[in-house]
PDB file of C-alpha atoms in Angstrom:
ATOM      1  CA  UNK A1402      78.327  90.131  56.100  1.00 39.00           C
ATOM      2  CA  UNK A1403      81.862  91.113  56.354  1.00 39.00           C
ATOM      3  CA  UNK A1404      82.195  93.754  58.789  1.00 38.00           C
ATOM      4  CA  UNK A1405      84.186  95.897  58.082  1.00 36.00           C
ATOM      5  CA  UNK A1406     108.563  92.682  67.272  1.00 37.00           C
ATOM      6  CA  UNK A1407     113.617  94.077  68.342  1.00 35.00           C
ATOM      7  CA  UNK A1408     111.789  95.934  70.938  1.00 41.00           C
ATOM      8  CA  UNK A1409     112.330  99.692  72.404  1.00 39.00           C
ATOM      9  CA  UNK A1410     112.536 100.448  76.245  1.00 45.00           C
ATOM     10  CA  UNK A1411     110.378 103.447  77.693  1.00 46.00           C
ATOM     11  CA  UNK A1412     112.901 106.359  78.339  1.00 45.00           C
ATOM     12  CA  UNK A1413     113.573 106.001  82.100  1.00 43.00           C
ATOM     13  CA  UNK A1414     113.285 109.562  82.623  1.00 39.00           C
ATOM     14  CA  UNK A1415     109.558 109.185  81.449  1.00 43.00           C
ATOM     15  CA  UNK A1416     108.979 105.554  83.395  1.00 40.00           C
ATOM     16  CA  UNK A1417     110.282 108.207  86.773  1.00 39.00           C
ATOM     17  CA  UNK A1418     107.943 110.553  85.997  1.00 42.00           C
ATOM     18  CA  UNK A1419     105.026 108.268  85.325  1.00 42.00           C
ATOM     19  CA  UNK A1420     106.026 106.210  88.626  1.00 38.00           C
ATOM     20  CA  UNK A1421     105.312 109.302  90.382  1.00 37.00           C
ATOM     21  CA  UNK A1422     101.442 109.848  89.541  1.00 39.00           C
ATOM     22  CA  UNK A1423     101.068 105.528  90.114  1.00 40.00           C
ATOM     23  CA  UNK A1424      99.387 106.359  93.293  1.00 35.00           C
ATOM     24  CA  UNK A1425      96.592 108.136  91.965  1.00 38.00           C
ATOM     25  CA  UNK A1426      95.387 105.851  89.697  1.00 42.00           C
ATOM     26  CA  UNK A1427      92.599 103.739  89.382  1.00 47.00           C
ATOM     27  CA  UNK A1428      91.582 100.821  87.306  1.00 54.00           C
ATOM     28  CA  UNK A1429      90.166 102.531  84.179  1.00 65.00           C
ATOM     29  CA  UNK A1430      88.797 105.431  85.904  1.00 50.00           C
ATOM     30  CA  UNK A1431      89.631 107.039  82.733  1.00 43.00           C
ATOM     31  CA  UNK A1432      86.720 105.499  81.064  1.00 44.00           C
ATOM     32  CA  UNK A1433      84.379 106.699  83.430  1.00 44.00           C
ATOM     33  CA  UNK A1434      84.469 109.780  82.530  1.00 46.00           C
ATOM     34  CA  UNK A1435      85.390 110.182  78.924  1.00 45.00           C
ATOM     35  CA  UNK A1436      82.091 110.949  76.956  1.00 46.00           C
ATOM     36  CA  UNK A1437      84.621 110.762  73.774  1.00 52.00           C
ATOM     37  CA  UNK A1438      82.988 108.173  71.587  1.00 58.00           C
ATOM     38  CA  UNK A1439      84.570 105.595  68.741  1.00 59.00           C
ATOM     39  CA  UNK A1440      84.345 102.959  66.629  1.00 60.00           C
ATOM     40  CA  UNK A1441      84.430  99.070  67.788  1.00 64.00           C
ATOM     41  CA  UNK A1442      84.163  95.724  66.054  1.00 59.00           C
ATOM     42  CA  UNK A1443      80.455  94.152  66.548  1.00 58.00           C
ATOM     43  CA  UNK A1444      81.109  90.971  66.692  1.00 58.00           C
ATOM     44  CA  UNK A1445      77.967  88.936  65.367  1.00 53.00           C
ATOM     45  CA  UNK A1446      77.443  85.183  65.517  1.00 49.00           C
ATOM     46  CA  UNK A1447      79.778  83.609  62.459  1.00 48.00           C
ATOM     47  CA  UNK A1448      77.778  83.756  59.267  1.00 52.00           C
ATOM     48  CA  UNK A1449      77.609  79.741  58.515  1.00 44.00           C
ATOM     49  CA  UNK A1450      78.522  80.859  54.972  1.00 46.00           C
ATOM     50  CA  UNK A1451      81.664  81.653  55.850  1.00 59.00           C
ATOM     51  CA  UNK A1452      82.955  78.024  56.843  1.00 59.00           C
ATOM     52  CA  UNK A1453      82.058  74.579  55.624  1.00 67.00           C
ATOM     53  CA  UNK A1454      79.388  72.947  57.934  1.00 69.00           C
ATOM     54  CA  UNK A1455      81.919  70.337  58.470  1.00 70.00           C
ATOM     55  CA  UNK A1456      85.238  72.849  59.713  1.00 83.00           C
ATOM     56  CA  UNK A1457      86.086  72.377  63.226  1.00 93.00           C
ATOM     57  CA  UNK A1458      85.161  74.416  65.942  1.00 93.00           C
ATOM     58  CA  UNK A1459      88.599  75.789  65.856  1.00 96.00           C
ATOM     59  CA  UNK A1460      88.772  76.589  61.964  1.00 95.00           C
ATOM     60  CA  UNK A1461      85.375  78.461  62.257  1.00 95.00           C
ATOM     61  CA  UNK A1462      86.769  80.684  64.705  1.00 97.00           C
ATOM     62  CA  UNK A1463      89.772  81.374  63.082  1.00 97.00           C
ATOM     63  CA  UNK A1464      87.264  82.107  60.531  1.00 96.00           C
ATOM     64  CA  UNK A1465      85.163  84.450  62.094  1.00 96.00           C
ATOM     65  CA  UNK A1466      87.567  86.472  64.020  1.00 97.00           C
ATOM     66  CA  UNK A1467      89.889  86.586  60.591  1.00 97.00           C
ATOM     67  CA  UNK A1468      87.069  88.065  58.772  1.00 96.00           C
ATOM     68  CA  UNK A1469      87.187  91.058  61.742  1.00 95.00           C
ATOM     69  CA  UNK A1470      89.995  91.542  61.397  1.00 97.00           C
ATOM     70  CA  UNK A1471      90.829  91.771  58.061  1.00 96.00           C
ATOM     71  CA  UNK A1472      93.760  88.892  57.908  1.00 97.00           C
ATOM     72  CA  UNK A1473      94.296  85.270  56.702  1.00 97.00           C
ATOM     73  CA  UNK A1474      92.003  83.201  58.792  1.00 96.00           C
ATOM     74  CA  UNK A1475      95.426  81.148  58.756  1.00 96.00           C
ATOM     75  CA  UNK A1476      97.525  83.532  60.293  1.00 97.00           C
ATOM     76  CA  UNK A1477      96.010  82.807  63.984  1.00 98.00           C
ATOM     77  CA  UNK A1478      96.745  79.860  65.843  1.00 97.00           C
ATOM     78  CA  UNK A1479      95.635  80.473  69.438  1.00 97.00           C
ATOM     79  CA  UNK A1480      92.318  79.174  69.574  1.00 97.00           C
ATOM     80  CA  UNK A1481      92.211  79.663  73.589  1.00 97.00           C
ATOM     81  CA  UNK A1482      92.962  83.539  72.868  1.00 98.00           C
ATOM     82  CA  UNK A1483      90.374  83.781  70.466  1.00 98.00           C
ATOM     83  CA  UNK A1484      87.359  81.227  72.427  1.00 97.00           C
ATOM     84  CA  UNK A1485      88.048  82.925  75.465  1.00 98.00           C
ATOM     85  CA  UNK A1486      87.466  86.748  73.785  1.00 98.00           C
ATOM     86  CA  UNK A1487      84.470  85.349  72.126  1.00 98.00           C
ATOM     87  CA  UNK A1488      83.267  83.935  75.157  1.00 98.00           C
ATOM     88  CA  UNK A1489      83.590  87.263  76.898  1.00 98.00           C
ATOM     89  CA  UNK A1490      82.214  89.591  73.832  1.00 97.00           C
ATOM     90  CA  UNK A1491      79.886  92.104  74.795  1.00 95.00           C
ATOM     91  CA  UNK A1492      80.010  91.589  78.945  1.00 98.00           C
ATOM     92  CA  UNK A1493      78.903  94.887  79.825  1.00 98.00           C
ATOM     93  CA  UNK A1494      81.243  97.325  81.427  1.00 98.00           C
ATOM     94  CA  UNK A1495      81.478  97.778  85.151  1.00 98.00           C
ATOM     95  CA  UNK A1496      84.006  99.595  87.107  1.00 96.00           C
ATOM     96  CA  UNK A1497      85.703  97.579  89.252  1.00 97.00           C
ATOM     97  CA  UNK A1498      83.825  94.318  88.308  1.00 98.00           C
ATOM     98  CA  UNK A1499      85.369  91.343  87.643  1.00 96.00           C
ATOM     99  CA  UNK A1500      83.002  89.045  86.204  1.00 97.00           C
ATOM    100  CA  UNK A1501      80.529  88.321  83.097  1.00 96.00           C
ATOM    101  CA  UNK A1502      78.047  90.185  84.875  1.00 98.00           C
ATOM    102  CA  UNK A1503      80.178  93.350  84.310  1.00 98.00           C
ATOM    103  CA  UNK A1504      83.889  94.275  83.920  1.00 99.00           C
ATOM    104  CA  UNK A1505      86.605  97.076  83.713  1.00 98.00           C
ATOM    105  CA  UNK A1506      89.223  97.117  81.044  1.00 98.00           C
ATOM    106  CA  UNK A1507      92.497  96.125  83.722  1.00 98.00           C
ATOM    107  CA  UNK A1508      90.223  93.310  85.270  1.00 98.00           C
ATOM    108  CA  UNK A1509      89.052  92.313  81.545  1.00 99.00           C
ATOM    109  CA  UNK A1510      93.083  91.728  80.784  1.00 99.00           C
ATOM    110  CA  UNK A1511      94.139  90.224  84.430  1.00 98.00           C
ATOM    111  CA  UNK A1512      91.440  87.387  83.750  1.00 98.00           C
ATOM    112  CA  UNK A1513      92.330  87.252  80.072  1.00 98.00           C
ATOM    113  CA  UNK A1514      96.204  86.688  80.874  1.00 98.00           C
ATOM    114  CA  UNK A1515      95.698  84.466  83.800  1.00 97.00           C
ATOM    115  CA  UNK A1516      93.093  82.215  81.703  1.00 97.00           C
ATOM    116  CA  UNK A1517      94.324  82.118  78.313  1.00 97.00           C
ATOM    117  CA  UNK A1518      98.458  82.307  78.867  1.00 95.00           C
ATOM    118  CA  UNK A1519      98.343  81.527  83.012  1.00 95.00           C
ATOM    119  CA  UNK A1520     100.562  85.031  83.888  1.00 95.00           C
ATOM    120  CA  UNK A1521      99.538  86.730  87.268  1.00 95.00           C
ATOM    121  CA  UNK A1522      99.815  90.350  86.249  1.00 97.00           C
ATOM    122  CA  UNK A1523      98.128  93.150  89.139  1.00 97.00           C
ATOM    123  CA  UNK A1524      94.685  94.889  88.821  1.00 97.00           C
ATOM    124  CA  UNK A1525      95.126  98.267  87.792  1.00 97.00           C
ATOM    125  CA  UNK A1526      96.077  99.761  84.455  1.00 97.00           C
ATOM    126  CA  UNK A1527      98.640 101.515  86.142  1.00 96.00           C
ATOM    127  CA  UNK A1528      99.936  98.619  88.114  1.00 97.00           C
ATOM    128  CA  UNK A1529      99.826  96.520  84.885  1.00 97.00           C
ATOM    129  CA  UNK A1530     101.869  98.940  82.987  1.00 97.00           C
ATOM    130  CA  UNK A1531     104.721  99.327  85.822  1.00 95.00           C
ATOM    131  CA  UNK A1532     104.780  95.296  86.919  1.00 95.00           C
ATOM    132  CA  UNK A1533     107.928  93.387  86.157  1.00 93.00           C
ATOM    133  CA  UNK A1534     105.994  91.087  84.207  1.00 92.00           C
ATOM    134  CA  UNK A1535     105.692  93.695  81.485  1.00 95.00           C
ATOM    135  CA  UNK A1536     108.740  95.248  79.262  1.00 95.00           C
ATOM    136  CA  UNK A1537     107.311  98.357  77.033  1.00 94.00           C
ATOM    137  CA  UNK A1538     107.782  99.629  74.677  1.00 93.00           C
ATOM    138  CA  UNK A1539     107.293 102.372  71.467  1.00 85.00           C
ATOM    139  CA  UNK A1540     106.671 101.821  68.107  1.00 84.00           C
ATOM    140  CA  UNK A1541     103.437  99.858  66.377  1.00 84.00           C
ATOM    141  CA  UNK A1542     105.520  98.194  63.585  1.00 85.00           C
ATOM    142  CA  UNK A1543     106.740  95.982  66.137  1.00 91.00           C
ATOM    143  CA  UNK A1544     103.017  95.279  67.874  1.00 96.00           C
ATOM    144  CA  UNK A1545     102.771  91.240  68.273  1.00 96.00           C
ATOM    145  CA  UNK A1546      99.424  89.296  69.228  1.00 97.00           C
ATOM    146  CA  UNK A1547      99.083  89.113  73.085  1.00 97.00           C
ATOM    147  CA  UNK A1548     101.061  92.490  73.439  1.00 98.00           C
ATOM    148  CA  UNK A1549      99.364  94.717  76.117  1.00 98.00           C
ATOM    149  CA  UNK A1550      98.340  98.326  74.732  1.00 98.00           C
ATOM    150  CA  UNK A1551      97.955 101.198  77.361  1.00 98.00           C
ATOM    151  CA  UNK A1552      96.086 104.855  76.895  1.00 98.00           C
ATOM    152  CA  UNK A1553      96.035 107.976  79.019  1.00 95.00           C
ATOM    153  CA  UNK A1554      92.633 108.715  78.805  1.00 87.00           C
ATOM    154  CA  UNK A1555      92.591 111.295  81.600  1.00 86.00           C
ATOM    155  CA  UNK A1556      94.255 114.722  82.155  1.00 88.00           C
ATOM    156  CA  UNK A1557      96.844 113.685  85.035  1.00 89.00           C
ATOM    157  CA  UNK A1558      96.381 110.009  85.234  1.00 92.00           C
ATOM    158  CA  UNK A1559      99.211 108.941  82.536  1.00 94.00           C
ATOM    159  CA  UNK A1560      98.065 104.991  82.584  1.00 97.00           C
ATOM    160  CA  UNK A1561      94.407 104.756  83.018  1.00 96.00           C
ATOM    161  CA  UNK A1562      93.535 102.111  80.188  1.00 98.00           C
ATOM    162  CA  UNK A1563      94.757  98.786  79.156  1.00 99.00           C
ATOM    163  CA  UNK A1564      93.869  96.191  76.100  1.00 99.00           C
ATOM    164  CA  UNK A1565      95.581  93.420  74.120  1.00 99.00           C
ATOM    165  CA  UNK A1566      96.564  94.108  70.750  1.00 98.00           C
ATOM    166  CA  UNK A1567      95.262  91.545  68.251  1.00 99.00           C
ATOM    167  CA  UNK A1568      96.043  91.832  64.605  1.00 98.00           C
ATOM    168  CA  UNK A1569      96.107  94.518  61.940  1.00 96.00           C
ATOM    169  CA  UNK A1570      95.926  97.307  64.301  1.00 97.00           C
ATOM    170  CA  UNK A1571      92.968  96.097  66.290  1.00 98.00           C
ATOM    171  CA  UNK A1572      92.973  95.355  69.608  1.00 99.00           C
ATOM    172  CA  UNK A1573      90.503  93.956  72.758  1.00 99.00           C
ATOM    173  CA  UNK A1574      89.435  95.884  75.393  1.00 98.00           C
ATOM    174  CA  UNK A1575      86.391  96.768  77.749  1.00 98.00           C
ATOM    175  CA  UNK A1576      84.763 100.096  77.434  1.00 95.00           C
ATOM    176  CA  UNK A1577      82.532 101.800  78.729  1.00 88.00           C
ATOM    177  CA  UNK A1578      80.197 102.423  75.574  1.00 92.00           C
ATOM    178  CA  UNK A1579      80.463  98.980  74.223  1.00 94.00           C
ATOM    179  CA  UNK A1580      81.581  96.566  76.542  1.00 97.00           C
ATOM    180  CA  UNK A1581      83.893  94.466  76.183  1.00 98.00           C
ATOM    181  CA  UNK A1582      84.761  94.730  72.153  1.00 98.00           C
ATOM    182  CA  UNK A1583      87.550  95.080  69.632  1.00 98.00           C
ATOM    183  CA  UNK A1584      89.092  98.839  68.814  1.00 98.00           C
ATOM    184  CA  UNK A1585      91.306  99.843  66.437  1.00 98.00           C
ATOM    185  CA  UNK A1586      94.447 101.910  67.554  1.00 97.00           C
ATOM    186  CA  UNK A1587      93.861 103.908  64.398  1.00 97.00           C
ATOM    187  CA  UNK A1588      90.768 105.859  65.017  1.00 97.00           C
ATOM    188  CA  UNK A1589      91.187 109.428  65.970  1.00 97.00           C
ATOM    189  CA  UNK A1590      90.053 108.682  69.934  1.00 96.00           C
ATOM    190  CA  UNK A1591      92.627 106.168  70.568  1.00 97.00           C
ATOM    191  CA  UNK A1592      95.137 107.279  68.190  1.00 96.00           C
ATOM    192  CA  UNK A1593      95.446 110.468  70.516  1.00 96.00           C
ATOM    193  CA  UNK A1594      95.639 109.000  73.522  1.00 96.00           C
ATOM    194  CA  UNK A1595      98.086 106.164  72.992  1.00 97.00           C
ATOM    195  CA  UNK A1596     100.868 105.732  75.372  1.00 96.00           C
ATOM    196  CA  UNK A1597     102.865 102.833  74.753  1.00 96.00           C
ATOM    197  CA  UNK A1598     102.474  98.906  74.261  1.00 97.00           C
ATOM    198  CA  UNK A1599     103.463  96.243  76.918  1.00 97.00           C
ATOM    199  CA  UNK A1600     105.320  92.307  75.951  1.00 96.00           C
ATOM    200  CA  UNK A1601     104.558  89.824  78.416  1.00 94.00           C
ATOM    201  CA  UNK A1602     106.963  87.950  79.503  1.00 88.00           C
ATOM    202  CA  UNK A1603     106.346  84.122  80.281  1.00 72.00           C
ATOM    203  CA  UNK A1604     108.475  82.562  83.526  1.00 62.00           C
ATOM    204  CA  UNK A1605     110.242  81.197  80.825  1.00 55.00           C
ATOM    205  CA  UNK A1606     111.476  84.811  79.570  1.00 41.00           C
ATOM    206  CA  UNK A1607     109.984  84.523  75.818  1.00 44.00           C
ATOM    207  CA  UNK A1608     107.502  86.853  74.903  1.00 44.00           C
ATOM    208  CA  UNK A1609     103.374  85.532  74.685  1.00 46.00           C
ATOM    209  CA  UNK A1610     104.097  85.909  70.739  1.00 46.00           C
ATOM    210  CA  UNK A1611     106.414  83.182  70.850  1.00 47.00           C
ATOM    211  CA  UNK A1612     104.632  80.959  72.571  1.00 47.00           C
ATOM    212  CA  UNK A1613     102.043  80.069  69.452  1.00 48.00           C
TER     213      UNK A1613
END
């Protein structure tokens, strides 16, 4: 069943005023309270029509996860990015947890950056957003796989949600209706409540996109 980068700098005078409400902020308190509801991705186990019983384990994810998201299986390449997000698909959401048992969205991306690329970023959404680590930036025609996305989701906290954009306009996050799943930054709920996107810079100073 087929279910349906140049980069631009955050106006200082806006990073000042954001810096002064950093204190205040929480993990993804946001999505504690938000009774706003959207659409995510169910992600099923791959239909074995979809890949030759003899493909790797690496082409069949590709596979599955290109069908999602509505691109060229052949267009990914990081099969650690994509294992580790299926291995983490529907974990429940917990604020403030940290494991499979149950997880927010900023410890969903901490564990996802240090596993899957090996970059230490902090805890919070907030903290993510405003860590040297991470360069933002405006505009979605320059969105890249492994770029972070962050949302104010609540009146007076101007960071309070964090995922990774994918492909296509789809990106991975934990929320609190569906879990850990994939969004798109086109429907109506996040759409509205986009803030900006975050590159992650290796020690190396390339961008994650560059390393695959």
């Amino acid at each position: 069943m087929q279910i349906f980068q140049y980069r631009f700098p955050v106006s200082p005078l806006t990073i000042t005023g954001w810096f002064c409400l950093v204190v205040f902020l929480t993990a993804c308190s946001s999505s504690r309270k938000s009774t706003n509801r959207y659409e995510t991705i169910v992600v099923k186990p791959a239909d074995p029509a979809l890949a030759p019983a003899n493909a790797s384990a690496e082409r069949k994810m590709f596979i599955k996860y290109g069908a999602y998201l509505k691109i060229d299986p052949d267009s990914l390449s990081n099969y650690t990015l994509y294992a580790f997000i299926d291995k983490w698909m529907k974990t429940p959401y917990k604020y403030g947890g940290n494991d499979e048992n149950g997880i927010d969205c900023s410890g969903f991306i901490q564990r996802l950056l240090n596993d899957v690329y090996n970059i230490q970023v902090p805890r919070t959404s907030a903290q993510q957003f405003f860590t040297k680590n991470v360069e933002p930036f405006h505009g979605k025609n320059y969105f890249s796989e492994g770029d972070l996305v962050f949302f104010c989701t609540v009146p007076g906290q101007p960071i309070s949600h964090v995922g990774m954009f994918l492909h296509n306009q789809y990106f991975i996050n934990a929320s609190t209706s569906s879990g850990v799943s994939i969004a798109n930054l086109d429907d109506p709920y996040w759409k509205k409540r986009f803030v900006a996107a975050g590159r992650v810079r290796i020690k190396s100073q390339s961008t994650i996109s560059n390393r695959h």
